[in-house]
Coordinates of C-alpha atoms and ligand atoms in Angstrom, one line a residue:
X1 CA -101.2 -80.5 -191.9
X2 CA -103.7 -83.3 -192.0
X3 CA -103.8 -86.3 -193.8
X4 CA -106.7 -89.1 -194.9
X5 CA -106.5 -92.6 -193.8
X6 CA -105.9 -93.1 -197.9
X7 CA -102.8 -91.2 -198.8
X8 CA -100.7 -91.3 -201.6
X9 CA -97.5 -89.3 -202.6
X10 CA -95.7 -89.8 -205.7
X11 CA -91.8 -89.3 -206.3
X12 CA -90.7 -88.0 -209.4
X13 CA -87.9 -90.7 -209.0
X14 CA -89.2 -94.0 -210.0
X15 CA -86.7 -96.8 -209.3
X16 CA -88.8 -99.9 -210.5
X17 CA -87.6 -103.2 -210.3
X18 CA -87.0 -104.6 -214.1
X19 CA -90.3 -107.6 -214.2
X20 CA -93.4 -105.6 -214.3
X21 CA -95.5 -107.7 -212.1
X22 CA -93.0 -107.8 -209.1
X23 CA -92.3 -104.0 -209.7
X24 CA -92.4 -101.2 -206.5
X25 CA -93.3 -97.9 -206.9
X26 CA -91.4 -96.0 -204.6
X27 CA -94.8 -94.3 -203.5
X28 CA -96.2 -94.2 -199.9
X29 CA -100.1 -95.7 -200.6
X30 CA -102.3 -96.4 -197.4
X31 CA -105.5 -98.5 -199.2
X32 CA -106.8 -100.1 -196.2
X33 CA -106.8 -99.9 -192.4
X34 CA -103.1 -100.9 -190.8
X35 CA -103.1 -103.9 -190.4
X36 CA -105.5 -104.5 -193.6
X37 CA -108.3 -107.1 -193.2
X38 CA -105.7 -109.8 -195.0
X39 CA -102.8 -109.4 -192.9
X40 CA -105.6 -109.6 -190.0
X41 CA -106.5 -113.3 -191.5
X42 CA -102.8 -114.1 -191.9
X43 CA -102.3 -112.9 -187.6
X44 CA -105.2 -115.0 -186.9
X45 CA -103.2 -117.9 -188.3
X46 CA -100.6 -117.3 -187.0
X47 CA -101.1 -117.1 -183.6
X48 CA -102.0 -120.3 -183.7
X49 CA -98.8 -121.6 -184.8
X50 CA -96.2 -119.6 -183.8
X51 CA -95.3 -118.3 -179.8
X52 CA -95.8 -114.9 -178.6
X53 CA -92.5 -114.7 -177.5
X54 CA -91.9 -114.4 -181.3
X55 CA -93.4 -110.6 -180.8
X56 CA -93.7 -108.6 -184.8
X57 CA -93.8 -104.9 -183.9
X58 CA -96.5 -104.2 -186.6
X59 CA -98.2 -107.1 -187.8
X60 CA -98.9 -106.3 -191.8
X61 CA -97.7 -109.1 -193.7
X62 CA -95.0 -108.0 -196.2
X63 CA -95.1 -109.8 -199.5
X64 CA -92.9 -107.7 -202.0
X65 CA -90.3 -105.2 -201.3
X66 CA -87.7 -102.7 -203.7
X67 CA -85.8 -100.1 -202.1
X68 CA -87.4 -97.9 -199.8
X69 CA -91.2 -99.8 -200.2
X70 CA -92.5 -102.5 -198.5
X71 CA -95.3 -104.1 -199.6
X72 CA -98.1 -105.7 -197.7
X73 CA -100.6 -108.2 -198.5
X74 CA -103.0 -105.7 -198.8
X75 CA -101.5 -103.8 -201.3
X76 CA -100.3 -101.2 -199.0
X77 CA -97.0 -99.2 -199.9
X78 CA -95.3 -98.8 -196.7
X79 CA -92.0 -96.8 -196.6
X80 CA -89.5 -98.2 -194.3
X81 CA -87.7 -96.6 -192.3
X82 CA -86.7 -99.9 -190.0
X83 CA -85.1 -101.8 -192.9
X84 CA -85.7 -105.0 -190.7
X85 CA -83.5 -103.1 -188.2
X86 CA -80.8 -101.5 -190.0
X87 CA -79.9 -105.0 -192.5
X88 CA -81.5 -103.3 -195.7
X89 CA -78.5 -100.6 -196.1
X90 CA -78.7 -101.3 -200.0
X91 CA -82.3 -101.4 -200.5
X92 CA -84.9 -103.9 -200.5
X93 CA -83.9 -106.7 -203.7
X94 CA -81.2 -104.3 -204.9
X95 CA -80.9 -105.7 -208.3
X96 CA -76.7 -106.7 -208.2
X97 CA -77.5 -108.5 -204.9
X98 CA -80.1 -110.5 -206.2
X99 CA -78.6 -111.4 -209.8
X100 CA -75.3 -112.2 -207.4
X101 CA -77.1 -114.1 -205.0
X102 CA -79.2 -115.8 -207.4
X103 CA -76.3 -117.0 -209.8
X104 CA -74.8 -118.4 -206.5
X105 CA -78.1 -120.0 -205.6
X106 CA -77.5 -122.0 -209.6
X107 CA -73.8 -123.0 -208.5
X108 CA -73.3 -124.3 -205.2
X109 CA -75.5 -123.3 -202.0
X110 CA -73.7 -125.4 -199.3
X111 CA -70.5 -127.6 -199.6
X112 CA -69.7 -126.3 -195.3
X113 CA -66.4 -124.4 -195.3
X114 CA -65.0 -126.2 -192.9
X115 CA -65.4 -129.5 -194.9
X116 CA -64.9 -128.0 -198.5
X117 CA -64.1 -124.6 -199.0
X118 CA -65.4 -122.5 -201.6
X119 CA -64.0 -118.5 -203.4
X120 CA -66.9 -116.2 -202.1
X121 CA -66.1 -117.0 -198.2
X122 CA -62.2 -115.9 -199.1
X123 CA -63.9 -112.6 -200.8
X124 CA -65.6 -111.4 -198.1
X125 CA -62.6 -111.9 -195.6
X126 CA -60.8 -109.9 -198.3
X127 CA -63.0 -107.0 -198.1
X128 CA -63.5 -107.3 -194.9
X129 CA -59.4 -107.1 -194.5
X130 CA -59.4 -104.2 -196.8
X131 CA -62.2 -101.9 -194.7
X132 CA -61.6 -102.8 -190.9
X133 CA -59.5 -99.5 -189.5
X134 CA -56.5 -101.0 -188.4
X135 CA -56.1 -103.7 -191.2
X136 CA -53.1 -102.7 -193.7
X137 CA -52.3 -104.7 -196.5
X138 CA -48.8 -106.0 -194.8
X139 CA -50.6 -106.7 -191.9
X140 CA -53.9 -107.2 -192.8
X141 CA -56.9 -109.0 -190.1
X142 CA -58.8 -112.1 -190.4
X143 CA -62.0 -113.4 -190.8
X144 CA -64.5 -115.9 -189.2
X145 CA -67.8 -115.5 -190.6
X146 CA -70.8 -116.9 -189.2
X147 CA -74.6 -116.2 -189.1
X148 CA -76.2 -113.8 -187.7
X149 CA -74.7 -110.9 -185.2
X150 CA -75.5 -112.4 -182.1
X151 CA -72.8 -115.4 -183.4
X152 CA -70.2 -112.6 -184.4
X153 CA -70.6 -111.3 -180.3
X154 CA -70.6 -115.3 -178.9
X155 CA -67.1 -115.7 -181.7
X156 CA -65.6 -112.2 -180.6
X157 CA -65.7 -113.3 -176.8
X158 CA -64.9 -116.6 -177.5
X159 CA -61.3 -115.6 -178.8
X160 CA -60.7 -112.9 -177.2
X161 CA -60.3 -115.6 -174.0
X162 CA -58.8 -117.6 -176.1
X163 CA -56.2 -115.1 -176.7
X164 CA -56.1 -113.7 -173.7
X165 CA -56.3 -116.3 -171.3
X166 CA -58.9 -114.9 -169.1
X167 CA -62.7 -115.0 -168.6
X168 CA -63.8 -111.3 -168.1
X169 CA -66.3 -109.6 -170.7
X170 CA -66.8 -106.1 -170.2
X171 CA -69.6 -104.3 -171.6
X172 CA -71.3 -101.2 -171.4
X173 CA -74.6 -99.8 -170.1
X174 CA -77.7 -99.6 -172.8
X175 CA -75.9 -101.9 -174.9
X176 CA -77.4 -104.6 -176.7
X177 CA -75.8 -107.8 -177.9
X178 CA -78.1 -110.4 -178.7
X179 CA -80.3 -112.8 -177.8
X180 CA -78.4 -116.3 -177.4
X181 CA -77.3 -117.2 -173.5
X182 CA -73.7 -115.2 -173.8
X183 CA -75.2 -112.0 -175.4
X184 CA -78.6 -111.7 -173.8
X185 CA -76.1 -112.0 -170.5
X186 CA -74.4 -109.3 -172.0
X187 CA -77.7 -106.6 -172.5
X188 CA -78.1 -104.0 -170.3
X189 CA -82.8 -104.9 -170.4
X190 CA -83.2 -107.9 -168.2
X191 CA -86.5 -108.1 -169.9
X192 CA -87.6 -109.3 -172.1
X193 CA -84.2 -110.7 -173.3
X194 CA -82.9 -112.7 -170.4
X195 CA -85.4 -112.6 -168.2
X196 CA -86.3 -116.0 -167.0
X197 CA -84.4 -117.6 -168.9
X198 CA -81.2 -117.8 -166.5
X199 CA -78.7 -119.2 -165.3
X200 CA -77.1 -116.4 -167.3
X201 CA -73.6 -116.2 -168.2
X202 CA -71.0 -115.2 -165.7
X203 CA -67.9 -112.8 -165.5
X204 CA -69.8 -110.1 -167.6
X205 CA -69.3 -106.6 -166.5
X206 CA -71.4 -103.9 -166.9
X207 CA -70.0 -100.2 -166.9
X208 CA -71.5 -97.0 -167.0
X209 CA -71.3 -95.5 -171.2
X210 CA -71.5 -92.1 -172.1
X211 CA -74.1 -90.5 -172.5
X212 CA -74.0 -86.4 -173.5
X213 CA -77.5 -85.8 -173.0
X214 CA -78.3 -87.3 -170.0
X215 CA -74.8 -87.4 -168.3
X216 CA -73.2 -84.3 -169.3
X217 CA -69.8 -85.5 -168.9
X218 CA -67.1 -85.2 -171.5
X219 CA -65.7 -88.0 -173.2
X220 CA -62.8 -88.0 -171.0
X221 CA -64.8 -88.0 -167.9
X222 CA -66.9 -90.7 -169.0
X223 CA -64.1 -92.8 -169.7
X224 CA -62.7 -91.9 -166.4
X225 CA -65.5 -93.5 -164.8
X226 CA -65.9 -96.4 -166.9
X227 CA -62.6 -97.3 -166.6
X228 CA -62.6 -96.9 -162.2
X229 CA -65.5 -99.1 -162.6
X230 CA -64.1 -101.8 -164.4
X231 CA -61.0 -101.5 -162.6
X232 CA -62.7 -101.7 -159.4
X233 CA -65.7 -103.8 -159.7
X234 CA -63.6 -106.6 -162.6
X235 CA -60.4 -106.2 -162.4
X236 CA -58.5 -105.0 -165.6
X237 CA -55.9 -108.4 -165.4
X238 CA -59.2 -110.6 -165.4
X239 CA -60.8 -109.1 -168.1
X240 CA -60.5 -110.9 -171.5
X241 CA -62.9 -108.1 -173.8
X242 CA -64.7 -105.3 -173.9
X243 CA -67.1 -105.1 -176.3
X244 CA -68.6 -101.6 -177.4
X245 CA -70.9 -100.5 -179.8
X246 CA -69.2 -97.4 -181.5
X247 CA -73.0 -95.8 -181.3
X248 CA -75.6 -97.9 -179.6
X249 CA -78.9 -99.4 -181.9
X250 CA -81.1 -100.9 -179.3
X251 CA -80.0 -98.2 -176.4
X252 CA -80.9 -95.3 -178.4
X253 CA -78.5 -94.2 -181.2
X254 CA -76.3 -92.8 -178.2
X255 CA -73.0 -90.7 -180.0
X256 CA -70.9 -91.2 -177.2
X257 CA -68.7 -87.7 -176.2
X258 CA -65.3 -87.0 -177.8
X259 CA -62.5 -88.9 -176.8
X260 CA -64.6 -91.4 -174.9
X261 CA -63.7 -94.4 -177.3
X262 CA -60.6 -93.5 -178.2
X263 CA -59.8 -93.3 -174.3
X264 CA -60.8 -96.8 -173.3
X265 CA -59.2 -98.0 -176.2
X266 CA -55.5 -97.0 -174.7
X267 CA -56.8 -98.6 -171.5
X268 CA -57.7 -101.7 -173.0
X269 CA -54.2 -101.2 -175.1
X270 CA -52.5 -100.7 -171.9
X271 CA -54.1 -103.7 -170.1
X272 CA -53.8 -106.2 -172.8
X273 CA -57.6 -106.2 -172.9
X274 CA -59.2 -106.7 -176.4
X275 CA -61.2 -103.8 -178.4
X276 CA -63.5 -105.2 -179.5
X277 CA -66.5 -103.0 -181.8
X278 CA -69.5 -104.5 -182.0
X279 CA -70.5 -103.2 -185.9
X280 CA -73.8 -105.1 -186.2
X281 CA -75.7 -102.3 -186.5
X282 CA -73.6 -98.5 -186.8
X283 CA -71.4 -100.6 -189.3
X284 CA -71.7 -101.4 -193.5
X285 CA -71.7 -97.8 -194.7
X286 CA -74.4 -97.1 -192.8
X287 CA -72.9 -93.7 -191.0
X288 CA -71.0 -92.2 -193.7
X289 CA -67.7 -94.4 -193.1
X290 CA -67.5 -98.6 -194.1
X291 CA -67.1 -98.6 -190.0
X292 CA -68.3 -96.2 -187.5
X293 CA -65.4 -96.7 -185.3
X294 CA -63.5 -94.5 -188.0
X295 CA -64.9 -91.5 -187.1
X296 CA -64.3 -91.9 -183.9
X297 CA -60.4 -92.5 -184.3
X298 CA -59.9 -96.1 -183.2
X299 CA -58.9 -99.0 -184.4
X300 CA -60.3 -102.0 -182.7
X301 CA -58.8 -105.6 -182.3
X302 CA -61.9 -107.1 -183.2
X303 CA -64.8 -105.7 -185.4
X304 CA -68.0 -108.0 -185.6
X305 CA -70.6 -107.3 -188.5
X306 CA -73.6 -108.8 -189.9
X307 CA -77.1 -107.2 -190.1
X308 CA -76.4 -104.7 -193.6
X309 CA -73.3 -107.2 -194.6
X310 CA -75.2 -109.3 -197.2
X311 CA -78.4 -107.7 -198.7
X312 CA -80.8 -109.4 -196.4
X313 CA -79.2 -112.7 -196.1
X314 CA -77.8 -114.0 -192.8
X315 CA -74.0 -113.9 -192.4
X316 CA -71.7 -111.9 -189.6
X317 CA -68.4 -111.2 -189.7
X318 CA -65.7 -111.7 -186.7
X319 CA -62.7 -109.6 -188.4
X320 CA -59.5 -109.4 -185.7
X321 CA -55.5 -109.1 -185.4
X322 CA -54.2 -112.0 -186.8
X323 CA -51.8 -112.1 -183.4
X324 CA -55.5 -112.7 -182.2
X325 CA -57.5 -114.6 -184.4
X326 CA -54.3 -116.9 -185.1
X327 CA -54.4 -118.3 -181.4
X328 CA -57.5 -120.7 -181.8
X329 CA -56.9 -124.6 -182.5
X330 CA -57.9 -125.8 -186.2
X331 CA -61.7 -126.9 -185.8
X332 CA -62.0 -124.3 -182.5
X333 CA -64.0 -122.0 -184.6
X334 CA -67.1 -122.6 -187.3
X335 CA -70.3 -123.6 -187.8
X336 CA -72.8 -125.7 -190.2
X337 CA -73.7 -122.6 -191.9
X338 CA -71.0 -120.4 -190.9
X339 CA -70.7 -118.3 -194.1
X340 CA -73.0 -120.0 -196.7
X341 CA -71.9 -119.4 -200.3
X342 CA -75.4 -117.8 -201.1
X343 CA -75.1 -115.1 -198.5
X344 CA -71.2 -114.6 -199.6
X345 CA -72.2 -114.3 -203.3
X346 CA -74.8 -111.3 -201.7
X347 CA -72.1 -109.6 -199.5
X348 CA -69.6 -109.4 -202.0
X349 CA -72.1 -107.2 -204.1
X350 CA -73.0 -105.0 -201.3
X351 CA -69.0 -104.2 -200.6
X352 CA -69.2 -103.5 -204.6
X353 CA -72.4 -101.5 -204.3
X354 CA -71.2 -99.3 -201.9
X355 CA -68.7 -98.4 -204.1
X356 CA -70.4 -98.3 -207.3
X357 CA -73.3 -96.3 -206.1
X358 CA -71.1 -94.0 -203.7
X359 CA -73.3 -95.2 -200.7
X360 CA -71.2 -93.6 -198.4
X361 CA -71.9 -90.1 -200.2
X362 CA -75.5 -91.4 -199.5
X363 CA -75.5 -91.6 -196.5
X364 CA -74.1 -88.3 -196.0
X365 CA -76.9 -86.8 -198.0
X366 CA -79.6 -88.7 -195.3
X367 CA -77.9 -87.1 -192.6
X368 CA -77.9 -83.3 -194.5
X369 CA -81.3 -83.6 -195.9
X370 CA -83.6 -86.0 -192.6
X371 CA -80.9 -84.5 -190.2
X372 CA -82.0 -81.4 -191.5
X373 CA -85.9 -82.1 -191.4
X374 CA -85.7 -83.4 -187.6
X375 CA -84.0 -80.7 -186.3
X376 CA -86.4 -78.7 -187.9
X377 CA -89.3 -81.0 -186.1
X378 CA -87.4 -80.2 -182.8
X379 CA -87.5 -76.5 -183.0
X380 CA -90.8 -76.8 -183.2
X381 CA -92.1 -79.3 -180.6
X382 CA -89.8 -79.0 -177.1
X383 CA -90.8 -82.9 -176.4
X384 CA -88.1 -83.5 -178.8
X385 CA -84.7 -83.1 -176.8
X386 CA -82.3 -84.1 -179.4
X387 CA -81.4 -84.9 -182.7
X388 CA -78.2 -87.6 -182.7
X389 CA -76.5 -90.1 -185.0
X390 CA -74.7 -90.2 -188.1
X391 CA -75.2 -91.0 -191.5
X392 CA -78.7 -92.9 -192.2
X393 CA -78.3 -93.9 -188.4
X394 CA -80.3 -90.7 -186.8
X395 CA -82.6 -90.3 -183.8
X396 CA -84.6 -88.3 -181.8
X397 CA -85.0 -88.5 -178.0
X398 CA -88.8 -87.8 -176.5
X399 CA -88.4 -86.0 -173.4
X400 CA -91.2 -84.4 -170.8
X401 CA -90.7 -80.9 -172.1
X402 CA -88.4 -78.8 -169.8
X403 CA -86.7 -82.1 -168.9
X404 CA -84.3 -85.1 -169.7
X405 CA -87.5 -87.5 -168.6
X406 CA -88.0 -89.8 -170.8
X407 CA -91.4 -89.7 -173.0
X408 CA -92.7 -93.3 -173.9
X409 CA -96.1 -92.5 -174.5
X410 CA -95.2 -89.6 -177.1
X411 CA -93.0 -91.8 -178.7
X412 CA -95.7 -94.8 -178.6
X413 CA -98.2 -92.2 -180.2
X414 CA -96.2 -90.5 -183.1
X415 CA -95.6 -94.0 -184.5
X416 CA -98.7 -95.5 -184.5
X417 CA -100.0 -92.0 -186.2
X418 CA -97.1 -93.2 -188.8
X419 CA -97.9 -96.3 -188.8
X420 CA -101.5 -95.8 -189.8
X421 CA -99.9 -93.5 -192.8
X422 CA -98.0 -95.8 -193.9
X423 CA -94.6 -95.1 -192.4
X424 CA -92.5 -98.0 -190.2
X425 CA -90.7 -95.9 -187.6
X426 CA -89.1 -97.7 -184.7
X427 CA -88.3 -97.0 -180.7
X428 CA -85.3 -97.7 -179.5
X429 CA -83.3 -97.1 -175.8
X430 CA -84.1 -98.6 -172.7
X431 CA -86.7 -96.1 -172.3
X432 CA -88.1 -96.4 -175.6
X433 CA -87.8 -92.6 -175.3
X434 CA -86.2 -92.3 -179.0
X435 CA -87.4 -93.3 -182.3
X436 CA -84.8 -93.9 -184.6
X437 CA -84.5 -93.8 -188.4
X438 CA -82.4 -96.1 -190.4
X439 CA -83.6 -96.1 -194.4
X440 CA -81.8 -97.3 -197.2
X441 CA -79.0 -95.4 -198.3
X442 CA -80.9 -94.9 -201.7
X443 CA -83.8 -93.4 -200.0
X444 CA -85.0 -90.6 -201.8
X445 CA -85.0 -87.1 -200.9
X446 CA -88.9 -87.0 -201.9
X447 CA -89.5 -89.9 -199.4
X448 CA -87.2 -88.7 -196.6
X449 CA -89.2 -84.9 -197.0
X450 CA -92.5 -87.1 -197.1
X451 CA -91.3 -89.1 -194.0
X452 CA -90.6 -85.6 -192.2
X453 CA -94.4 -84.1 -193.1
X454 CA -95.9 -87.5 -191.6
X455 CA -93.6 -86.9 -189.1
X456 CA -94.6 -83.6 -188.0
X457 CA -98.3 -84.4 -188.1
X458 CA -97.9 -87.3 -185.4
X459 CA -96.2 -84.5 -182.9
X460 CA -98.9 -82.2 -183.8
X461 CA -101.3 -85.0 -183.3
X462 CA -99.5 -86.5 -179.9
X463 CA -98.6 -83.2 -178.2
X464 CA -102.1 -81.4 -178.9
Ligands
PLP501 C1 -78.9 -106.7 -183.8 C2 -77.6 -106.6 -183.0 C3 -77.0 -107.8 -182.6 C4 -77.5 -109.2 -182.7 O1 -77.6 -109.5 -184.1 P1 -78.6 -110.7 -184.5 O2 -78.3 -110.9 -185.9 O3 -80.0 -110.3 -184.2 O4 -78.2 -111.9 -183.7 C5 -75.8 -107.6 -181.9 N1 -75.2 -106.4 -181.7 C6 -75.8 -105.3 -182.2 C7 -75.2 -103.9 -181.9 C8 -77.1 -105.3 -182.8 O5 -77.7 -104.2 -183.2

């Protein structure tokens, strides 16, 4: 199948924002080269102004967004399938979101909770209490919030010593954390997140994860090995935390074997070390369940969320044990922005939304209908190894055919292809030998089955 530089496909399902003028078809529609010649003149600017180091994967300059569309500049309809890395679980403007945020924005937008407290923080702790596994109404967890996910890690860690009375933070390999001192000590890339930038944090342990494709091991034997390692090379008694992603975002939507989690949970359990799941990016409905964890059987001490919580607008959520959160001094915890009103009014409309909308039903149907597509793709070109995730958290792995080696260039290939069709696709793992999906929940089935034909041209195009 081939396709023009100017490409347009239609859904019969037209979910248009209400004010004409700001309304998205939810159409993929290439009219210029990607990047077009304004978001060229916008990248000319801003180079000027702002430090590489600030790196934008694909520099077309979004100006209007609904649902599954982004909207350049240009006038390019670009469907997303990055959702500015997983945050846009809802949709782009979803339209309770932005009436809640915006009636918010009329009210109060900042007060600091810590000075004087306002309802909407107290809401999202409630839903927070009401979703965590673990949390029962008798005994239910609390809630810091903060900004952004790398703050939830820095918070997590921060009480877990507190509670524990010791330094050690254990985390696992091809994890990612953040990008503040603490959690870019914590990634398992030196570069580009900590390199040069030391002295980088001490007491953080890094353990081998599981990893089915490439290790082979079963859960239990993976957790076997993790947990010699730490007990070894840490020390279970000195270790305050470890901190595991449920599936890993930036290390390559890695599913870890059965019984893996669940095992280092009774070892942390057993050791009085703190669970802690790092949510920021498998969590908010995004894989079928509020929480990943859940699937997996565990119930953490800690759960940290924040990219999907609130629409688009910053917040992150440390949610533990009260026994845990409890132990830190009045004052020991917070922030200036820690939970702005505006971004509380937005997540409380999300936790309704998913609800209201059955997102979770959603994003079952993504993993039935893409998961369906890619495995599809991979029977048909052997450079794809495998097809992993849950939910509308899904990914393929780029091998060298006939091995487990992994295929950058392949991977670098099929998404430019997309790219110039007007698809965002996104690598991930330490490799970047996957490309991972993570649309909206209220992606269409249209979209996702146009996703999959651009899809399958790029692998016809890069494995020619
Ligand atoms: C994105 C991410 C973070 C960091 O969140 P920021 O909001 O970018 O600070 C932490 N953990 C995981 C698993 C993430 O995907």
């Amino acid at each position: 199948m081939t396709e023009s530089n100017v490409s347009t496909h239609s859904s019969p399902v037209s979910a248009d924002a209400a004010s004409p003028e700001t309304a998205v078809s939810q159409e993929r529609r290439v009219v210029t080269a990607i990047p077009g010649p304004r978001s060229q003149e916008i990248h000319a600017r801003r180079q000027a102004v702002v430090p590489p180091g600030v790196h934008s994967v694909l520099p077309v300059y979004i100006e209007r967004a609904h649902d599954s569309i982004v909207v350049d500049v240009d006038g390019n309809h670009i469907v997303d399938m990055c959702g500015g890395i997983g945050v846009m679980t809802v949709g782009h403007t979803d339209d309770a979101v932005v009436a809640a945020a915006t009636a918010q924005l009329q009210k109060v937008t900042h007060t600091l909770f810590t000075m004087t407290p306002y309802e909407p923080y107290v809401q999202v702790a409630e839903h927070l209490a009401k979703h965590v596994p673990g949390s029962t109404a008798d005994a239910p967890y609390k809630t810091l919030l903060m900004n952004s996910g790398a703050e939830a890690v820095e918070n997590g860690v921060k009480i877990a010593r507190k509670f524990t009375g010791r330094p050690g933070v254990a985390v696992l390999e091809h994890a990612y954390h953040g990008r503040t001192m603490l959690t870019a000590s914590m990634n398992h890339k030196a570069a580009p997140y900590a390199l040069g930038y030391g002295p980088r944090a001490s007491d953080i342990y890094k353990a081998p994860n599981s990893y089915p494709l490439q290790d082979g091991l079963s859960g239990a034997e993976a957790a076997a090995r993790t947990i010699a390692y730490l007990e070894k090379c840490a020390g279970a008694s000195d270790l305050a935390c470890l901190v595991v992603e449920p599936i890993q975002g930036e290390g390559g939507f890695i599913v870890p074997a059965d019984g893996f989690l669940p095992a280092l949970a009774e070892w942390c359990r057993d050791n009085g070390i703190v669970f802690i799941a790092d949510e920021v990016q498998a969590g908010m409905a995004r894989t079928g369940t509020v929480f990943s964890i859940e699937q997996f059987g565990v119930e953490p001490d800690i759960v940290l969320s924040a990219k999907g919580i609130a629409g688009g607008l910053p917040l992150a959520g440390i949610t533990g044990r009260a026994e845990i959160m409890d132990q830190s001094q009045p004052g020991g915890l917070g922030g200036t922005f820690g939970g702005n009103p505006v971004s509380c009014a937005a997540a409380v409309a999300v936790f309704e939304q998913i609800e209201a909308q059955d997102l979770l039903a959603e994003a079952r149907r993504i993993e039935r209908v893409f998961g369906a597509g890619l495995t599809r793709l991979a029977e048909k070109y052997p450079v794809i190894a495998e097809v992993r995730g849950k939910g509308a958290m899904l990914a393929i792995e780029v091998v060298q055919p006939g091995t487990t080696a992994p295929n950058a260039e392949v991977v670098a290939q099929v998404i430019d292809f997309a790219a110039q069709q007007g698809v965002l696709l996104l690598s991930s793992g330490v490799h970047n030998q996957a490309i991972r999906f993570l649309p909206s929940l209220k992606m269409t089935d249209e979209l996702l089955e146009d996703v999959l034909s651009v899809l399958d041209a790029a692998f016809a195009a890069a494995t020619a």
